Amino acid sequence: MGSLGIPELLLILVVAMLIFGAGKLPEIGRSLGRGINEFKSAVSNDGEETKELKAKPPVKGDTQGDAPSKDN
């Protein structure tokens, strides 16, 4: 497969402006950038958060078994 050149990128930009409108494109770009940054940070953590969660003891009432039953 070939790479995307300037003409292809311009065509994609024009189609996006026709679909979403020029006013929405910056908002879409910002949200896409935030999503990519969050994904990168989640991947770069490499499981550090899950190790921290496993190390902490559970808080009372944190499990589903401690929830009050609906059958009164």
mmCIF file of N, CA and C in Angstrom:
data_model
loop_
_atom_site.group_PDB
_atom_site.id
_atom_site.type_symbol
_atom_site.label_atom_id
_atom_site.label_comp_id
_atom_site.label_asym_id
_atom_site.label_seq_id
_atom_site.Cartn_x
_atom_site.Cartn_y
_atom_site.Cartn_z
ATOM 1 N N MET A 1 0.841 -1.191 0.000
ATOM 2 C CA MET A 1 0.000 0.000 0.000
ATOM 3 C C MET A 1 0.875 1.238 0.000
ATOM 4 N N GLY A 2 0.396 2.249 -0.664
ATOM 5 C CA GLY A 2 1.129 3.505 -0.724
ATOM 6 C C GLY A 2 0.865 4.364 0.495
ATOM 7 N N SER A 3 1.710 5.336 0.676
ATOM 8 C CA SER A 3 1.536 6.249 1.799
ATOM 9 C C SER A 3 0.615 7.400 1.389
ATOM 10 N N LEU A 4 0.093 8.100 2.362
ATOM 11 C CA LEU A 4 -0.766 9.245 2.099
ATOM 12 C C LEU A 4 0.083 10.464 1.787
ATOM 13 N N GLY A 5 -0.211 11.100 0.687
ATOM 14 C CA GLY A 5 0.507 12.303 0.309
ATOM 15 C C GLY A 5 -0.341 13.536 0.596
ATOM 16 N N ILE A 6 0.139 14.686 0.157
ATOM 17 C CA ILE A 6 -0.559 15.959 0.362
ATOM 18 C C ILE A 6 -1.930 15.965 -0.317
ATOM 19 N N PRO A 7 -2.056 15.511 -1.572
ATOM 20 C CA PRO A 7 -3.388 15.547 -2.207
ATOM 21 C C PRO A 7 -4.425 14.685 -1.478
ATOM 22 N N GLU A 8 -4.000 13.532 -0.995
ATOM 23 C CA GLU A 8 -4.932 12.659 -0.277
ATOM 24 C C GLU A 8 -5.373 13.280 1.039
ATOM 25 N N LEU A 9 -4.425 13.890 1.773
ATOM 26 C CA LEU A 9 -4.760 14.534 3.041
ATOM 27 C C LEU A 9 -5.703 15.715 2.833
ATOM 28 N N LEU A 10 -5.477 16.481 1.754
ATOM 29 C CA LEU A 10 -6.379 17.599 1.447
ATOM 30 C C LEU A 10 -7.774 17.108 1.109
ATOM 31 N N LEU A 11 -7.863 16.011 0.374
ATOM 32 C CA LEU A 11 -9.173 15.438 0.041
ATOM 33 C C LEU A 11 -9.902 14.987 1.314
ATOM 34 N N ILE A 12 -9.187 14.356 2.225
ATOM 35 C CA ILE A 12 -9.791 13.924 3.491
ATOM 36 C C ILE A 12 -10.268 15.131 4.290
ATOM 37 N N LEU A 13 -9.471 16.203 4.320
ATOM 38 C CA LEU A 13 -9.847 17.414 5.036
ATOM 39 C C LEU A 13 -11.097 18.051 4.437
ATOM 40 N N VAL A 14 -11.184 18.103 3.113
ATOM 41 C CA VAL A 14 -12.356 18.686 2.444
ATOM 42 C C VAL A 14 -13.599 17.857 2.737
ATOM 43 N N VAL A 15 -13.490 16.545 2.685
ATOM 44 C CA VAL A 15 -14.636 15.681 2.976
ATOM 45 C C VAL A 15 -15.069 15.848 4.432
ATOM 46 N N ALA A 16 -14.114 15.950 5.348
ATOM 47 C CA ALA A 16 -14.444 16.150 6.759
ATOM 48 C C ALA A 16 -15.146 17.481 6.962
ATOM 49 N N MET A 17 -14.699 18.541 6.247
ATOM 50 C CA MET A 17 -15.369 19.842 6.379
ATOM 51 C C MET A 17 -16.792 19.791 5.830
ATOM 52 N N LEU A 18 -17.004 19.034 4.777
ATOM 53 C CA LEU A 18 -18.351 18.910 4.227
ATOM 54 C C LEU A 18 -19.277 18.142 5.169
ATOM 55 N N ILE A 19 -18.740 17.130 5.826
ATOM 56 C CA ILE A 19 -19.569 16.305 6.718
ATOM 57 C C ILE A 19 -19.836 17.014 8.041
ATOM 58 N N PHE A 20 -18.784 17.517 8.689
ATOM 59 C CA PHE A 20 -18.924 18.056 10.043
ATOM 60 C C PHE A 20 -19.070 19.568 10.081
ATOM 61 N N GLY A 21 -18.648 20.264 9.081
ATOM 62 C CA GLY A 21 -18.673 21.723 9.099
ATOM 63 C C GLY A 21 -17.366 22.265 9.652
ATOM 64 N N ALA A 22 -16.994 23.447 9.199
ATOM 65 C CA ALA A 22 -15.709 24.028 9.586
ATOM 66 C C ALA A 22 -15.651 24.362 11.075
ATOM 67 N N GLY A 23 -16.785 24.671 11.702
ATOM 68 C CA GLY A 23 -16.798 25.039 13.116
ATOM 69 C C GLY A 23 -16.541 23.871 14.051
ATOM 70 N N LYS A 24 -16.895 22.659 13.643
ATOM 71 C CA LYS A 24 -16.740 21.482 14.502
ATOM 72 C C LYS A 24 -15.362 20.834 14.391
ATOM 73 N N LEU A 25 -14.621 21.119 13.320
ATOM 74 C CA LEU A 25 -13.335 20.449 13.122
ATOM 75 C C LEU A 25 -12.333 20.691 14.247
ATOM 76 N N PRO A 26 -12.174 21.920 14.770
ATOM 77 C CA PRO A 26 -11.235 22.082 15.891
ATOM 78 C C PRO A 26 -11.642 21.281 17.130
ATOM 79 N N GLU A 27 -12.928 21.234 17.406
ATOM 80 C CA GLU A 27 -13.412 20.467 18.561
ATOM 81 C C GLU A 27 -13.140 18.977 18.374
ATOM 82 N N ILE A 28 -13.355 18.481 17.174
ATOM 83 C CA ILE A 28 -13.098 17.074 16.881
ATOM 84 C C ILE A 28 -11.607 16.778 16.999
ATOM 85 N N GLY A 29 -10.775 17.691 16.497
ATOM 86 C CA GLY A 29 -9.327 17.513 16.594
ATOM 87 C C GLY A 29 -8.836 17.487 18.024
ATOM 88 N N ARG A 30 -9.381 18.387 18.871
ATOM 89 C CA ARG A 30 -8.988 18.412 20.283
ATOM 90 C C ARG A 30 -9.379 17.114 20.978
ATOM 91 N N SER A 31 -10.608 16.658 20.763
ATOM 92 C CA SER A 31 -11.040 15.441 21.437
ATOM 93 C C SER A 31 -10.267 14.222 20.936
ATOM 94 N N LEU A 32 -9.930 14.204 19.657
ATOM 95 C CA LEU A 32 -9.124 13.108 19.123
ATOM 96 C C LEU A 32 -7.725 13.136 19.727
ATOM 97 N N GLY A 33 -7.135 14.319 19.865
ATOM 98 C CA GLY A 33 -5.817 14.447 20.482
ATOM 99 C C GLY A 33 -5.820 14.014 21.936
ATOM 100 N N ARG A 34 -6.860 14.397 22.674
ATOM 101 C CA ARG A 34 -6.962 13.972 24.087
ATOM 102 C C ARG A 34 -7.077 12.458 24.182
ATOM 103 N N GLY A 35 -7.872 11.880 23.297
ATOM 104 C CA GLY A 35 -8.032 10.426 23.316
ATOM 105 C C GLY A 35 -6.733 9.706 23.020
ATOM 106 N N ILE A 36 -5.970 10.217 22.057
ATOM 107 C CA ILE A 36 -4.682 9.604 21.733
ATOM 108 C C ILE A 36 -3.722 9.749 22.902
ATOM 109 N N ASN A 37 -3.698 10.919 23.553
ATOM 110 C CA ASN A 37 -2.811 11.117 24.709
ATOM 111 C C ASN A 37 -3.186 10.204 25.864
ATOM 112 N N GLU A 38 -4.477 10.033 26.127
ATOM 113 C CA GLU A 38 -4.907 9.133 27.197
ATOM 114 C C GLU A 38 -4.526 7.695 26.887
ATOM 115 N N PHE A 39 -4.673 7.317 25.620
ATOM 116 C CA PHE A 39 -4.297 5.960 25.218
ATOM 117 C C PHE A 39 -2.802 5.737 25.406
ATOM 118 N N LYS A 40 -1.992 6.706 24.979
ATOM 119 C CA LYS A 40 -0.537 6.587 25.133
ATOM 120 C C LYS A 40 -0.144 6.485 26.595
ATOM 121 N N SER A 41 -0.770 7.304 27.439
ATOM 122 C CA SER A 41 -0.418 7.256 28.860
ATOM 123 C C SER A 41 -0.867 5.943 29.494
ATOM 124 N N ALA A 42 -1.996 5.413 29.056
ATOM 125 C CA ALA A 42 -2.459 4.140 29.597
ATOM 126 C C ALA A 42 -1.541 3.003 29.169
ATOM 127 N N VAL A 43 -1.054 3.053 27.949
ATOM 128 C CA VAL A 43 -0.159 2.014 27.462
ATOM 129 C C VAL A 43 1.209 2.141 28.124
ATOM 130 N N SER A 44 1.676 3.365 28.330
ATOM 131 C CA SER A 44 3.007 3.559 28.904
ATOM 132 C C SER A 44 3.047 3.240 30.396
ATOM 133 N N ASN A 45 1.896 3.237 31.077
ATOM 134 C CA ASN A 45 1.866 2.860 32.492
ATOM 135 C C ASN A 45 2.290 1.418 32.681
ATOM 136 N N ASP A 46 2.032 0.598 31.682
ATOM 137 C CA ASP A 46 2.479 -0.796 31.664
ATOM 138 C C ASP A 46 1.996 -1.580 32.883
ATOM 139 N N GLY A 47 0.763 -1.356 33.293
ATOM 140 C CA GLY A 47 0.185 -2.131 34.372
ATOM 141 C C GLY A 47 0.509 -1.635 35.759
ATOM 142 N N GLU A 48 1.077 -0.453 35.913
ATOM 143 C CA GLU A 48 1.423 0.054 37.243
ATOM 144 C C GLU A 48 0.182 0.262 38.096
ATOM 145 N N GLU A 49 -0.900 0.732 37.486
ATOM 146 C CA GLU A 49 -2.128 0.976 38.245
ATOM 147 C C GLU A 49 -2.728 -0.324 38.751
ATOM 148 N N THR A 50 -2.689 -1.384 37.950
ATOM 149 C CA THR A 50 -3.273 -2.645 38.392
ATOM 150 C C THR A 50 -2.463 -3.236 39.536
ATOM 151 N N LYS A 51 -1.139 -3.032 39.527
ATOM 152 C CA LYS A 51 -0.319 -3.512 40.634
ATOM 153 C C LYS A 51 -0.660 -2.766 41.916
ATOM 154 N N GLU A 52 -0.896 -1.450 41.812
ATOM 155 C CA GLU A 52 -1.248 -0.656 42.987
ATOM 156 C C GLU A 52 -2.613 -1.068 43.524
ATOM 157 N N LEU A 53 -3.562 -1.346 42.634
ATOM 158 C CA LEU A 53 -4.891 -1.736 43.078
ATOM 159 C C LEU A 53 -4.870 -3.086 43.768
ATOM 160 N N LYS A 54 -4.052 -4.006 43.296
ATOM 161 C CA LYS A 54 -3.972 -5.326 43.918
ATOM 162 C C LYS A 54 -3.294 -5.256 45.279
ATOM 163 N N ALA A 55 -2.401 -4.301 45.478
ATOM 164 C CA ALA A 55 -1.669 -4.183 46.726
ATOM 165 C C ALA A 55 -2.533 -3.593 47.846
ATOM 166 N N LYS A 56 -3.539 -2.789 47.496
ATOM 167 C CA LYS A 56 -4.382 -2.156 48.504
ATOM 168 C C LYS A 56 -5.410 -3.156 49.042
ATOM 169 N N PRO A 57 -5.650 -3.160 50.348
ATOM 170 C CA PRO A 57 -6.692 -4.034 50.891
ATOM 171 C C PRO A 57 -8.067 -3.483 50.526
ATOM 172 N N PRO A 58 -9.045 -4.349 50.338
ATOM 173 C CA PRO A 58 -10.384 -3.881 49.980
ATOM 174 C C PRO A 58 -11.032 -3.106 51.121
ATOM 175 N N VAL A 59 -11.797 -2.105 50.773
ATOM 176 C CA VAL A 59 -12.514 -1.290 51.741
ATOM 177 C C VAL A 59 -13.838 -1.981 52.047
ATOM 178 N N LYS A 60 -14.253 -1.961 53.312
ATOM 179 C CA LYS A 60 -15.497 -2.609 53.694
ATOM 180 C C LYS A 60 -16.659 -1.952 52.948
ATOM 181 N N GLY A 61 -17.519 -2.765 52.404
ATOM 182 C CA GLY A 61 -18.656 -2.256 51.646
ATOM 183 C C GLY A 61 -18.306 -2.018 50.183
ATOM 184 N N ASP A 62 -17.076 -2.369 49.795
ATOM 185 C CA ASP A 62 -16.618 -2.141 48.429
ATOM 186 C C ASP A 62 -16.990 -3.287 47.503
ATOM 187 N N THR A 63 -17.348 -4.427 48.083
ATOM 188 C CA THR A 63 -17.683 -5.583 47.260
ATOM 189 C C THR A 63 -19.189 -5.663 47.056
ATOM 190 N N GLN A 64 -19.599 -6.424 46.060
ATOM 191 C CA GLN A 64 -21.019 -6.536 45.762
ATOM 192 C C GLN A 64 -21.754 -7.352 46.809
ATOM 193 N N GLY A 65 -21.034 -8.246 47.494
ATOM 194 C CA GLY A 65 -21.668 -9.095 48.489
ATOM 195 C C GLY A 65 -22.159 -8.319 49.694
ATOM 196 N N ASP A 66 -21.605 -7.153 49.971
ATOM 197 C CA ASP A 66 -22.007 -6.347 51.121
ATOM 198 C C ASP A 66 -23.195 -5.443 50.821
ATOM 199 N N ALA A 67 -23.630 -5.420 49.560
ATOM 200 C CA ALA A 67 -24.740 -4.540 49.189
ATOM 201 C C ALA A 67 -26.029 -5.071 49.804
ATOM 202 N N PRO A 68 -26.908 -4.182 50.278
ATOM 203 C CA PRO A 68 -28.181 -4.639 50.829
ATOM 204 C C PRO A 68 -29.038 -5.271 49.747
ATOM 205 N N SER A 69 -29.754 -6.304 50.145
ATOM 206 C CA SER A 69 -30.590 -7.001 49.169
ATOM 207 C C SER A 69 -31.872 -6.204 48.919
ATOM 208 N N LYS A 70 -32.421 -6.417 47.740
ATOM 209 C CA LYS A 70 -33.648 -5.719 47.358
ATOM 210 C C LYS A 70 -34.886 -6.448 47.850
ATOM 211 N N ASP A 71 -34.696 -7.709 48.287
ATOM 212 C CA ASP A 71 -35.824 -8.494 48.776
ATOM 213 C C ASP A 71 -36.025 -8.227 50.262
ATOM 214 N N ASN A 72 -36.948 -7.360 50.596
ATOM 215 C CA ASN A 72 -37.191 -7.027 52.006
ATOM 216 C C ASN A 72 -38.201 -7.918 52.614
#
